[in-house]
Coordinates of C-alpha atoms in Angstrom, one line a residue:
M1 CA -24.0 40.1 46.9
Q2 CA -25.4 43.3 46.3
D3 CA -22.8 44.3 43.9
M4 CA -23.2 41.7 41.8
I5 CA -26.4 41.6 41.9
G6 CA -25.5 45.5 40.9
R7 CA -23.8 43.9 38.4
K8 CA -26.1 42.0 36.7
D9 CA -28.8 45.1 37.2
F10 CA -25.1 47.3 35.3
C11 CA -25.6 45.2 32.7
A12 CA -29.0 44.7 31.3
S13 CA -29.5 48.5 30.7
G14 CA -27.2 47.9 27.4
Q15 CA -23.8 49.7 29.2
I16 CA -21.3 46.6 28.9
L17 CA -17.5 47.4 29.8
M18 CA -15.4 44.8 28.5
T19 CA -12.8 44.8 31.1
D20 CA -15.6 43.9 34.2
L21 CA -15.3 39.3 32.9
S22 CA -18.8 38.8 34.6
C23 CA -20.0 40.8 32.9
L24 CA -19.0 39.4 30.5
A25 CA -20.7 35.9 31.7
Y26 CA -23.2 37.2 32.2
V27 CA -24.5 38.3 29.4
L28 CA -22.7 35.5 27.2
E29 CA -25.6 33.2 29.2
E30 CA -27.9 34.8 28.0
W31 CA -27.2 34.5 24.6
T32 CA -29.7 31.4 23.0
V33 CA -26.9 30.5 20.5
V34 CA -24.2 29.7 23.7
D35 CA -27.3 27.9 25.2
Y36 CA -27.7 25.7 22.1
L37 CA -23.9 25.0 21.8
K38 CA -24.0 23.7 25.4
K39 CA -27.1 20.6 24.1
Y40 CA -25.1 19.8 21.5
L41 CA -21.5 20.5 22.8
F42 CA -20.9 16.5 22.9
H43 CA -22.4 15.7 19.7
L44 CA -20.0 18.1 18.0
V45 CA -17.0 16.6 20.2
I46 CA -17.7 12.9 19.1
V47 CA -18.6 13.9 15.6
S48 CA -15.6 16.0 15.2
L49 CA -13.3 12.9 17.2
T50 CA -14.5 10.2 14.6
M51 CA -13.6 12.4 11.2
S52 CA -10.7 12.4 13.3
A53 CA -9.8 8.9 13.0
I54 CA -11.0 8.7 9.8
L55 CA -8.8 10.8 9.1
V56 CA -5.4 9.6 10.7
F57 CA -6.1 5.3 8.8
F58 CA -7.2 6.7 5.9
I59 CA -5.0 10.3 5.3
V60 CA -1.4 7.5 3.9
P61 CA -3.3 5.1 1.9
L62 CA -5.2 8.3 0.4
T63 CA -1.1 9.9 0.1
I64 CA 0.2 7.1 -1.4
L65 CA -3.1 7.2 -4.1
F66 CA -2.3 10.8 -4.5
F67 CA 1.7 10.7 -5.0
I68 CA 0.9 7.7 -8.0
Y69 CA -1.7 10.0 -9.9
L70 CA 0.7 13.0 -9.7
T71 CA 3.4 10.4 -11.1
N72 CA 1.4 9.7 -13.9
I73 CA 0.8 13.5 -14.5
L74 CA 4.4 14.4 -14.5
L75 CA 4.7 11.4 -16.7
L76 CA 2.2 13.1 -19.6
I77 CA 3.8 16.3 -19.0
Y78 CA 7.1 15.1 -19.6
Q79 CA 6.0 13.0 -23.0
R80 CA 4.4 16.2 -24.6
N81 CA 7.3 18.5 -23.6
G82 CA 9.7 15.9 -25.5
E83 CA 7.3 14.4 -28.1
V84 CA 7.7 11.2 -27.4
K85 CA 6.6 9.3 -28.8
A86 CA 8.8 5.9 -28.0
D87 CA 7.3 2.6 -26.9
P88 CA 6.8 3.1 -23.6
L89 CA 8.5 -0.3 -22.5
S90 CA 12.2 1.5 -24.5
D91 CA 14.7 2.8 -23.1
V92 CA 13.6 6.7 -24.1
W93 CA 11.8 6.3 -21.3
D94 CA 14.7 5.7 -18.9
S95 CA 15.1 8.7 -17.0
A96 CA 11.7 9.6 -16.1
R97 CA 12.2 6.4 -14.8
K98 CA 14.7 6.9 -12.6
T99 CA 12.9 10.4 -12.0
I100 CA 9.8 8.1 -10.7
A101 CA 12.5 5.7 -8.3
S102 CA 14.0 8.1 -7.2
F103 CA 10.9 9.4 -4.9
W104 CA 9.4 6.5 -4.0
D105 CA 13.2 5.2 -3.0
I106 CA 13.6 8.7 -0.9
Y107 CA 9.2 8.0 0.2
A108 CA 10.3 4.3 1.3
R109 CA 13.5 4.6 3.0
I110 CA 11.7 7.7 5.3
W111 CA 8.4 6.5 5.6
H112 CA 9.3 2.8 6.2
G113 CA 13.4 2.7 6.3
Y114 CA 13.0 0.3 3.2
E115 CA 15.6 -2.3 3.1
L116 CA 16.2 -5.4 -0.1
H117 CA 17.7 -7.9 0.1
G118 CA 18.9 -11.1 -2.0
V119 CA 18.9 -8.9 -5.3
E120 CA 21.8 -11.5 -6.0
N121 CA 18.9 -14.3 -6.0
L122 CA 18.0 -13.1 -9.3
P123 CA 18.6 -14.6 -11.9
E124 CA 20.8 -12.3 -15.7
G125 CA 18.0 -13.3 -17.9
P126 CA 14.1 -14.1 -18.1
G127 CA 11.9 -15.1 -14.6
I128 CA 9.2 -15.2 -12.7
L129 CA 9.3 -13.6 -9.1
V130 CA 6.6 -14.6 -7.3
Y131 CA 5.4 -13.1 -3.6
Y132 CA 3.4 -11.8 -1.4
H133 CA 0.3 -9.5 -2.0
G134 CA -0.2 -7.1 1.2
A135 CA -3.5 -4.7 1.5
I136 CA -1.5 -2.2 -0.3
P137 CA 1.4 -3.9 -2.2
V138 CA 3.2 -0.4 -1.8
D139 CA 6.3 -2.4 -0.3
Y140 CA 6.4 -3.8 -4.1
L141 CA 6.6 -0.2 -5.4
Y142 CA 9.4 0.1 -3.0
F143 CA 11.4 -3.7 -5.0
L144 CA 11.1 -2.0 -9.2
S145 CA 11.9 0.9 -7.5
R146 CA 15.5 -0.2 -5.9
L147 CA 16.1 -2.5 -8.1
F148 CA 15.9 0.5 -10.8
L149 CA 17.4 2.8 -9.4
W150 CA 20.3 -0.6 -8.5
K151 CA 20.6 -2.7 -11.9
K152 CA 18.7 -0.5 -14.7
R153 CA 16.2 -3.2 -15.2
L154 CA 12.4 -3.3 -15.4
C155 CA 10.8 -5.7 -13.5
L156 CA 6.6 -6.4 -15.6
S157 CA 4.4 -6.9 -13.3
V158 CA 0.9 -9.2 -14.2
A159 CA -1.6 -7.3 -11.9
D160 CA -5.7 -8.0 -11.9
H161 CA -8.1 -6.4 -14.6
F162 CA -9.5 -3.8 -11.9
V163 CA -6.6 -1.7 -12.0
F164 CA -6.0 -1.3 -15.8
R165 CA -10.3 0.5 -14.8
L166 CA -8.5 2.4 -13.2
P167 CA -9.1 5.9 -15.0
G168 CA -5.9 8.0 -15.2
L169 CA -4.0 5.8 -15.0
K170 CA -3.5 4.0 -18.8
L171 CA 0.5 5.8 -19.3
L172 CA 2.0 5.0 -16.1
L173 CA 0.4 1.6 -16.1
E174 CA 2.7 1.4 -19.5
V175 CA 5.9 3.0 -18.7
T176 CA 6.0 1.0 -15.7
G177 CA 6.0 -2.4 -16.9
V178 CA 2.0 -3.1 -15.7
M179 CA 0.7 -6.0 -17.8
P180 CA -3.1 -8.1 -17.6
G181 CA -0.7 -11.1 -18.1
T182 CA -2.5 -13.1 -20.3
R183 CA -0.1 -16.1 -21.0
E184 CA 1.2 -14.7 -24.5
E185 CA 1.6 -11.4 -23.2
C186 CA 3.5 -13.4 -20.1
L187 CA 5.7 -15.6 -22.1
T188 CA 7.1 -12.9 -24.8
A189 CA 8.2 -11.3 -21.7
L190 CA 10.0 -13.8 -20.8
K191 CA 11.3 -14.3 -24.4
N192 CA 12.1 -10.6 -24.1
G193 CA 14.3 -11.9 -21.2
H194 CA 12.1 -10.2 -19.2
L195 CA 12.3 -10.4 -15.3
V196 CA 7.9 -11.0 -14.6
S197 CA 6.1 -10.8 -11.5
I198 CA 3.4 -12.2 -10.1
S199 CA 1.5 -12.5 -7.1
P200 CA -1.0 -15.3 -7.2
G201 CA -3.0 -14.3 -4.2
G202 CA -4.0 -11.4 -6.0
V203 CA -6.8 -8.5 -5.0
R204 CA -7.8 -12.3 -2.8
E205 CA -5.3 -12.2 -1.1
A206 CA -5.3 -8.4 -0.3
L207 CA -8.8 -8.7 0.8
F208 CA -8.5 -11.5 3.0
S209 CA -5.5 -11.8 4.1
D210 CA -4.6 -10.8 7.4
E211 CA -1.6 -11.3 10.1
S212 CA -1.5 -14.7 9.7
Y213 CA 0.6 -13.9 6.5
Q214 CA -1.8 -16.8 4.8
L215 CA -1.6 -17.0 1.2
M216 CA -4.3 -17.4 -0.4
W217 CA -3.4 -19.1 -3.8
G218 CA -6.7 -20.7 -4.3
N219 CA -6.3 -23.4 -7.3
R220 CA -4.0 -20.1 -10.0
K221 CA -0.9 -22.5 -11.5
G222 CA -1.1 -20.0 -14.4
F223 CA 2.4 -18.3 -13.4
A224 CA 4.6 -22.3 -13.0
Q225 CA 2.7 -23.5 -16.7
V226 CA 3.8 -20.1 -18.0
A227 CA 7.6 -21.1 -16.5
L228 CA 7.7 -24.9 -18.1
D229 CA 6.7 -23.1 -20.9
A230 CA 9.3 -20.3 -20.8
K231 CA 11.7 -22.9 -19.1
V232 CA 12.7 -20.0 -16.7
P233 CA 13.7 -20.4 -12.8
I234 CA 10.3 -19.0 -10.0
I235 CA 11.7 -16.9 -7.4
P236 CA 10.4 -15.7 -4.2
M237 CA 9.7 -13.3 -2.7
Y238 CA 8.4 -11.3 1.0
T239 CA 8.2 -7.6 2.1
Q240 CA 8.3 -9.1 6.3
N241 CA 6.0 -7.0 8.4
V242 CA 3.4 -5.4 5.1
R243 CA 0.4 -6.7 7.0
E244 CA 1.3 -3.9 10.2
G245 CA 2.1 -1.1 7.6
Y246 CA -1.1 -1.4 5.7
R247 CA -4.7 -3.4 6.6
M248 CA -7.5 -4.2 5.9
F249 CA -10.5 -4.4 7.9
K250 CA -11.4 -7.9 9.5
E251 CA -13.3 -10.4 6.7
R252 CA -16.9 -10.3 6.2
R253 CA -19.1 -12.5 5.2
F254 CA -21.3 -9.3 2.3
F255 CA -17.8 -8.2 0.9
R256 CA -16.6 -11.6 0.8
Q257 CA -19.2 -12.8 -1.0
L258 CA -19.3 -9.1 -3.1
Y259 CA -15.3 -9.3 -3.9
E260 CA -16.4 -12.8 -5.7
S261 CA -19.1 -11.9 -7.7
T262 CA -17.7 -8.5 -8.8
R263 CA -14.0 -9.6 -8.4
L264 CA -13.9 -5.9 -7.3
P265 CA -11.9 -4.4 -3.8
F266 CA -15.0 -2.9 -1.9
T267 CA -13.1 -2.8 1.0
P268 CA -10.7 -0.3 1.8
P269 CA -7.2 -0.5 3.8
Y270 CA -6.5 1.5 6.7
G271 CA -3.3 1.8 7.9
G272 CA 0.1 3.5 6.8
L273 CA 2.4 3.3 10.6
P274 CA 5.9 3.7 9.8
V275 CA 6.8 0.1 11.0
K276 CA 9.9 -1.8 9.4
F277 CA 9.7 -2.3 5.7
R278 CA 11.9 -5.8 4.5
T279 CA 11.4 -7.0 0.7
Y280 CA 13.7 -10.7 1.1
I281 CA 14.5 -12.6 -2.4
G282 CA 14.9 -16.5 -1.9
E283 CA 16.8 -18.3 -3.8
P284 CA 15.6 -19.1 -7.5
I285 CA 13.2 -23.1 -8.8
P286 CA 15.7 -23.7 -11.6
Y287 CA 13.5 -25.2 -14.2
D288 CA 13.3 -28.8 -13.8
P289 CA 11.9 -30.2 -17.6
N290 CA 10.6 -33.7 -15.2
I291 CA 8.4 -31.4 -12.7
T292 CA 4.4 -31.3 -13.0
T293 CA 2.4 -27.1 -12.9
E294 CA 0.8 -28.5 -9.8
E295 CA 4.1 -29.9 -8.0
L296 CA 6.0 -26.3 -9.1
V297 CA 3.2 -24.6 -7.7
E298 CA 3.3 -26.2 -4.2
K299 CA 7.5 -26.0 -4.0
T300 CA 6.8 -22.0 -4.8
K301 CA 4.6 -22.1 -2.5
T302 CA 6.4 -23.7 0.2
A303 CA 9.0 -21.0 -0.6
V304 CA 7.3 -18.1 -0.4
Q305 CA 6.4 -19.7 3.3
A306 CA 9.3 -20.5 4.0
L307 CA 9.9 -16.7 3.7
I308 CA 7.6 -15.3 5.5
S309 CA 8.1 -17.6 9.0
K310 CA 12.1 -17.2 8.8
H311 CA 11.3 -13.6 9.0
Q312 CA 8.2 -12.5 10.4
T313 CA 6.5 -12.7 13.6
I314 CA 3.5 -14.5 13.4
P315 CA 1.0 -13.0 14.4
G316 CA 2.4 -9.6 14.0
S317 CA 2.4 -7.2 15.6
I318 CA 2.3 -3.9 14.6
W319 CA 4.5 -2.7 17.8
K320 CA 7.2 -5.0 17.0
A321 CA 7.2 -4.3 13.5
L322 CA 7.9 -0.1 14.4
L323 CA 10.4 -1.1 17.2
E324 CA 12.5 -2.7 14.3
R325 CA 13.1 0.8 12.6
F326 CA 15.9 0.4 15.2
D327 CA 17.0 -2.9 15.6
K328 CA 20.3 -2.5 14.2
R329 CA 21.2 -6.2 15.1
R330 CA 18.5 -7.0 12.2
K331 CA 19.4 -4.9 9.3
S332 CA 21.8 -7.5 7.8
D333 CA 19.7 -10.4 8.5

């Protein structure tokens, strides 16, 4: 005891031996900053854990967004260095498209073990692809990439108007064939022999559907009318586990009302777990001059729902979707 008091007096005198740990601990306890840290350590830990959770929740979606913008920058460099002035949909851009598609296909293979089934169901000529919209349509980006690599075929995409308000993506949207999707644009694209894809649920389905995989098409039937006018088939498409990979926070009335009034997606997606993704292309619904627009909409909805029912566990399970990365039995399903 006297020895401890002696060391305390020795430290207090200002002569500190750094090898004496008990003396060093005493001095540290005397510092105000240590008491301050002790007092607020709990709060510091809580803030650190919260920031880490936010980072984990949003890091993959933010990474995807970063890669998308990086792709646009590389296209701008390609355009400037090659002095390319051709139509963005022309074959002149095919080498750039192949590079972009190869990158996203590698990402798809590594992160989601991506598979594409049913390509043989796509017509040689024009047609309209109708698909379920996930929280982030990265699965659709994977599909576009692999289709181009396998078939060297460009599928034009109908996107929501807010996409064209995003700064810095103009060239990427043009080169990959993303368009607002007016009736005239779609008919022209189909007349030129292109595949045209659309998700009738769109942003509403992305924001407010969930692991039940409910289709949220509302009264949208323009795609069916275009298919009848152009006399082309409709091909249903669905990606397994797309809601397990990326999710939205549970619907809140405020955010629903905000979207309905502004048509802008204010709710951020989260997730990005490396679950198994498989895109299934169903059998085409052939053109039938005797069918009405409403009947074709219902027929298409039934076809997409059938793909979901056949290939998706409902409600979706993140755990099962992760385990499917190792399930070889379903590889050729």
